[in-house]
CSV table of C-alpha atoms in Angstrom, one decimal:
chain,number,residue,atom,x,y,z
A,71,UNK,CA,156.9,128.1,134.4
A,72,UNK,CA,155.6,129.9,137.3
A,73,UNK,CA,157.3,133.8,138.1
A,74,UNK,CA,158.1,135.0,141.0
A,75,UNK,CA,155.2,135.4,143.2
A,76,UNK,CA,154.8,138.1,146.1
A,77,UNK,CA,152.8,138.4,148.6
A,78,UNK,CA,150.8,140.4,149.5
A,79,UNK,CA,150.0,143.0,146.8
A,80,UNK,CA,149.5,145.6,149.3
A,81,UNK,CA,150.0,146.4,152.9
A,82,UNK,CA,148.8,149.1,155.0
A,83,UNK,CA,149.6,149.3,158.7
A,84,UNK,CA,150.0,151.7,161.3
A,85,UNK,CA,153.8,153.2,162.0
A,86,UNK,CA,154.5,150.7,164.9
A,87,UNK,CA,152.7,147.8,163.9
A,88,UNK,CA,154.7,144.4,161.8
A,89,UNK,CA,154.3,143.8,158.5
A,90,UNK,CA,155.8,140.6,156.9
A,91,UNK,CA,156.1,140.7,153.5
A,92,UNK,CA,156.6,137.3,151.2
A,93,UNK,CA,158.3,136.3,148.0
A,94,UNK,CA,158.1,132.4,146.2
A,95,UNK,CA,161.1,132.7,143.8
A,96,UNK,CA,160.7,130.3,140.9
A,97,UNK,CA,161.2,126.7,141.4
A,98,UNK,CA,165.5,125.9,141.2
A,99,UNK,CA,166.5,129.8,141.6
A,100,UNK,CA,168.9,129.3,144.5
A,101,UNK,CA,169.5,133.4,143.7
A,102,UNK,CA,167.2,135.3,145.8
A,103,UNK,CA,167.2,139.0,145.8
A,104,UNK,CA,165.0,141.5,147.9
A,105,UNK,CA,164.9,144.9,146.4
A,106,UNK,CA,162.8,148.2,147.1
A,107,UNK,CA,161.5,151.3,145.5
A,108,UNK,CA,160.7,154.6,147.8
A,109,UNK,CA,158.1,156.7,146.1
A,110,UNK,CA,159.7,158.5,143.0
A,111,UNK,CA,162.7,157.1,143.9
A,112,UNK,CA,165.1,154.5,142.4
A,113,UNK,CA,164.6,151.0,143.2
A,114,UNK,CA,167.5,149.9,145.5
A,115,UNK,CA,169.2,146.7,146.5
A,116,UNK,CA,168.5,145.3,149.8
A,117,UNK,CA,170.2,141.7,150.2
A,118,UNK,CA,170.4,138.3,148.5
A,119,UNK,CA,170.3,134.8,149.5
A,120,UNK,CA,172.1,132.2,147.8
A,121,UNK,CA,169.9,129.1,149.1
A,122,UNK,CA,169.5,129.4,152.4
A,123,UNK,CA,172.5,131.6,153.5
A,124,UNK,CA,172.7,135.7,153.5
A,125,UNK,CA,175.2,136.0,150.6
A,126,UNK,CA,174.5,140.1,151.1
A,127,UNK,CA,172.7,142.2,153.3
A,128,UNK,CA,174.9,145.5,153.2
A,129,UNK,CA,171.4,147.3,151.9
A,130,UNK,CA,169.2,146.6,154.5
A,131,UNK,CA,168.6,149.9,156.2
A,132,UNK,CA,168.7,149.2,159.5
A,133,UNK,CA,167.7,145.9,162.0
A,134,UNK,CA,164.2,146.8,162.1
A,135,UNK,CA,164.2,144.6,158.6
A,136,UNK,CA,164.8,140.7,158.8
A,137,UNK,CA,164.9,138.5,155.9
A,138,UNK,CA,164.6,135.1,156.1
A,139,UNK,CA,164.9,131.8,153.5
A,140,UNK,CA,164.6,128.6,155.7
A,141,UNK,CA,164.9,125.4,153.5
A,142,UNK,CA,166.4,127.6,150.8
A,143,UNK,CA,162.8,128.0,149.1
A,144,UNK,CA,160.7,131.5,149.8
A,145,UNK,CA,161.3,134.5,151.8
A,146,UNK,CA,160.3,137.0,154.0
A,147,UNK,CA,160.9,140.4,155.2
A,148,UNK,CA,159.5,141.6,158.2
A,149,UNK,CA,159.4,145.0,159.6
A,150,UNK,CA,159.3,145.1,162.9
A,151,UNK,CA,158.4,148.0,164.2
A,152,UNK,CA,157.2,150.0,160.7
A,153,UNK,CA,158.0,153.3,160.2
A,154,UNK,CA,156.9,155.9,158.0
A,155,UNK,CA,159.8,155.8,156.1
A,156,UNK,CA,159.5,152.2,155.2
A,157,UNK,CA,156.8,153.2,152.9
A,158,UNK,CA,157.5,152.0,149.1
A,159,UNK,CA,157.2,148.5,146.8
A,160,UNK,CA,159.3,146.1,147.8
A,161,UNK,CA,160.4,144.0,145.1
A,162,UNK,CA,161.6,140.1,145.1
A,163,UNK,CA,163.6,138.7,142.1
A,164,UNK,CA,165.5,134.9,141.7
A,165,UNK,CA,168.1,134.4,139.5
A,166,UNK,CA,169.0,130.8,139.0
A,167,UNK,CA,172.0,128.5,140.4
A,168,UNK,CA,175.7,130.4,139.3
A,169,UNK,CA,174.6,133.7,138.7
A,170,UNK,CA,176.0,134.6,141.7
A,171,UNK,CA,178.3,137.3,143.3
A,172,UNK,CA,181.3,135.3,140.4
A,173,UNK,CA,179.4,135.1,137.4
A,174,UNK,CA,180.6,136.7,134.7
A,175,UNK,CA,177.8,136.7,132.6
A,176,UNK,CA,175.0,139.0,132.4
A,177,UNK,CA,172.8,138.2,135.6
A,178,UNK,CA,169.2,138.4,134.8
A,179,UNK,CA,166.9,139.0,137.4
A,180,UNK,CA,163.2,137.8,137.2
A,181,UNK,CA,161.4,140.0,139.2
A,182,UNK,CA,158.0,139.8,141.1
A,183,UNK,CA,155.4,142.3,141.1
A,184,UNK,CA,156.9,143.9,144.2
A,185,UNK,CA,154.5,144.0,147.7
A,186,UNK,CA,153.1,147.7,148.2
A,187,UNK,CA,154.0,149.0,152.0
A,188,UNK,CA,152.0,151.7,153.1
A,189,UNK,CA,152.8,153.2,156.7
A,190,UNK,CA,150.6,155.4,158.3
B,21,UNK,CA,180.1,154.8,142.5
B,22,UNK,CA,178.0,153.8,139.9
B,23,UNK,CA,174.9,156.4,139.0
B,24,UNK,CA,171.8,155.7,136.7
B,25,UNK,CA,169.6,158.6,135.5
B,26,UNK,CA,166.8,158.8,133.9
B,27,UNK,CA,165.7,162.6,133.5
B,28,UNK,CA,162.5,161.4,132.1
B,29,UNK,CA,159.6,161.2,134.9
B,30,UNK,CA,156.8,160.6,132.1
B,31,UNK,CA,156.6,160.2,128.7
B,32,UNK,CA,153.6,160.6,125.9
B,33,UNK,CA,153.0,158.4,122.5
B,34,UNK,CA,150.5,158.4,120.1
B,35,UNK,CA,150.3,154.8,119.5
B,36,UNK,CA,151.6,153.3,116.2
B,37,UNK,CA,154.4,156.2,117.3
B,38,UNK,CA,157.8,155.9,118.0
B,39,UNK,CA,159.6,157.2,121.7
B,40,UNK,CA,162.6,157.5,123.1
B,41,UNK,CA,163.3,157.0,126.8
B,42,UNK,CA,166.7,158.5,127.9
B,43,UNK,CA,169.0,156.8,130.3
B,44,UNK,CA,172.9,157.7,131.3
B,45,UNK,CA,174.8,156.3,133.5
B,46,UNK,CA,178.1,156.5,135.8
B,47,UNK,CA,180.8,154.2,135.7
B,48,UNK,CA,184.7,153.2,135.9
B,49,UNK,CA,184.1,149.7,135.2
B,50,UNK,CA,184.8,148.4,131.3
B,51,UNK,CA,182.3,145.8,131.3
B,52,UNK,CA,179.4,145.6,132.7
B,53,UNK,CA,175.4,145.2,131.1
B,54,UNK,CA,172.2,147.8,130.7
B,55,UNK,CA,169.0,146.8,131.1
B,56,UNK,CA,166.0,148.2,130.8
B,57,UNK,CA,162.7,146.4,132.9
B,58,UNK,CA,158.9,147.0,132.4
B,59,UNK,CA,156.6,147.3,135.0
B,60,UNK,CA,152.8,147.6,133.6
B,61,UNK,CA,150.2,148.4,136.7
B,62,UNK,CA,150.4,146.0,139.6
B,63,UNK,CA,152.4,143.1,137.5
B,64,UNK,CA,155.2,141.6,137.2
B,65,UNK,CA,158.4,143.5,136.3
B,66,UNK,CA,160.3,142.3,133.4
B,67,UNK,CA,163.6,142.0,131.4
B,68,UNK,CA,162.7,144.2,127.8
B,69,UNK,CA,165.9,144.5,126.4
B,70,UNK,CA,169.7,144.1,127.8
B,71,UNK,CA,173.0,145.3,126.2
B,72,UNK,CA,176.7,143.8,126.6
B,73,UNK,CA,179.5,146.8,127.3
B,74,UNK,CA,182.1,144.5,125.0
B,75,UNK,CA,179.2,144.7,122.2
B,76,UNK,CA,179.5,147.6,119.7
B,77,UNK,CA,175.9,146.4,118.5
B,78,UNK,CA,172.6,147.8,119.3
B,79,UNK,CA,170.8,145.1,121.0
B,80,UNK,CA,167.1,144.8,119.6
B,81,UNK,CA,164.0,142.9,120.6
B,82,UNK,CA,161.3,143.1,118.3
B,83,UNK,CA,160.0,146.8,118.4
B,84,UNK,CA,162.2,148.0,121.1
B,85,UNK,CA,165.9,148.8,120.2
B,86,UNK,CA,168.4,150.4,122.2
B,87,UNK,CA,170.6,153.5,121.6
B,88,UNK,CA,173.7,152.4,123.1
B,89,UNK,CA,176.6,154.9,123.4
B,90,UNK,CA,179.4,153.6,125.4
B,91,UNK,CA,182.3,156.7,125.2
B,92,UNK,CA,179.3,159.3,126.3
B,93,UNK,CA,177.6,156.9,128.9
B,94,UNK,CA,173.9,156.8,127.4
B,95,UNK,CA,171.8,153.9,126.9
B,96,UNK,CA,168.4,154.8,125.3
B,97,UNK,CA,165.3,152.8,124.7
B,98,UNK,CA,163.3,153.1,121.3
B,99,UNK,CA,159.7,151.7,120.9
B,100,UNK,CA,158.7,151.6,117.7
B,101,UNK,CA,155.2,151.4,116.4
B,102,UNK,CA,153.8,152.1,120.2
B,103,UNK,CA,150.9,149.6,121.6
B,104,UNK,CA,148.4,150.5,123.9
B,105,UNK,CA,150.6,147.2,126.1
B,106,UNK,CA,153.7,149.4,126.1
B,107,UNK,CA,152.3,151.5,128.8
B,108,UNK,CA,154.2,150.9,131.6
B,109,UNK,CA,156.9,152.2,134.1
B,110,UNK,CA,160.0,151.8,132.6
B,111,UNK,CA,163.3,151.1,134.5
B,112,UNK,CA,166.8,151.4,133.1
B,113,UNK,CA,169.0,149.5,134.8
B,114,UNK,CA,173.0,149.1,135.3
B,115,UNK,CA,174.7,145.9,136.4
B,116,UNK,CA,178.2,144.1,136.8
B,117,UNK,CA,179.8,140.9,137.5
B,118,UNK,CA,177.4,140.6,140.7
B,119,UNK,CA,173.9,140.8,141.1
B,120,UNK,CA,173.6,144.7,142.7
B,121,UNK,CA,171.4,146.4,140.0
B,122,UNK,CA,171.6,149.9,140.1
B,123,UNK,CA,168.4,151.4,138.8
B,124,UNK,CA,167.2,155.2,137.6
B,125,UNK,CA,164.0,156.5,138.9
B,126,UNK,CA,161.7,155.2,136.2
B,127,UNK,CA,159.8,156.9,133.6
B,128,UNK,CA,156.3,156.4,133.2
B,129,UNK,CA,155.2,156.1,129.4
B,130,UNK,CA,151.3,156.7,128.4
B,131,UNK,CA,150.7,155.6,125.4
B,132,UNK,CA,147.7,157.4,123.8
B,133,UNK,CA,144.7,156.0,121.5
């Protein structure tokens, strides 16, 4: 089966400009996480859809960054406007149906090969 | 709050070596899961190895078995018999009933010819 495909591999804008980043989770994951890595840093939650719907979004920095799902299938984040802090891989993963916020097993995430942001 | 660290920036193998890549982490909960995820250059991240709390057993996939030390909070990762594949970034990673990872920094492995 197909992983999860971002897009695109790398981005480099000027701080101001909009960047939209996108992830294709794998086909029947209604678990959709966005997730990002600040140089050197650890890689750090951001939100997660369960279909459609914004099961979580208590790590999105701040409203510059909207994630969307329509129909449930891929995603985006924009950035709108970019700063320099934004700078770092952000990182898409799926999970499939049930391994949700309830599930008691161990979640596995597939992850994508995370979209590079530069800022400049 | 739960803390993952991995003290380990970069690591070095001769390959057909064995290394050890350190992780500890933070926690009240009882159960909850380790992970540790592989990241080669510009590709996909994926699942290595993963550990149940409740299990007193190492987990172990092939060459890469885990060090698993619940009481002190330690979860390392062994790769035996190193491949010139292995290198990678290497992410240890914490997670409980939800779906909030909570990853270290990473450590970068080079695995030398």
């Amino acid at each position: 089966e197909a992983g999860v495909t971002q897009f695109p591999s790398h981005s480099v804008i000027e701080k101001g400009q909009t960047v939209t980043l996108r992830c294709d989770p794998i086909s029947g994951h209604d678990n959709l996480y966005w997730y990002r890595r600040v140089m050197g840093k650890e890689i750090k939650f951001l939100l997660h859809f369960v279909k459609e719907s914004k099961q979580d979004e208590s790590g999105m920095p701040n409203n510059r960054f909207l994630a969307e799902r329509t129909g449930g299938t891929y995603s985006t984040l924009k950035v709108q406007p970019a700063e320099l802090e934004d700078s770092g891989v952000y990182f898409c993963a799926s999970s499939p149906p049930g391994q949700g916020q309830y599930y008691s097993g161990a979640n596995v995430l597939t992850f994508g090969a995370g979209s590079r942001l530069t800022v400049l | 709050a739960q803390t993952v660290t991995q003290s380990q920036p970069e690591m070095s193998v001769q390959e057909a070596e064995t290394v050890t890549l350190s992780c500890t982490y933070d926690t009240s909960e009882s159960d909850y899961y380790l992970f540790w995820y592989k990241q080669p250059p510009s590709r996909q991240m994926i699942l290595v190895i993963r550990q149940e709390a409740y299990k007193q057993q190492n987990a172990t996939e092939n060459r890469f078995s885990v060090n698993f030390q619940k009481a002190a909070k330690s979860f390392s990762l062994k790769i035996s018999d190193s491949q010139l594949g292995d290198a990678a970034m290497y992410f240890c990673a914490y997670g409980w009933g939800t779906y909030k990872y909570i990853f270290g920094t990473g450590t970068r492995l080079k695995v030398l010819a």
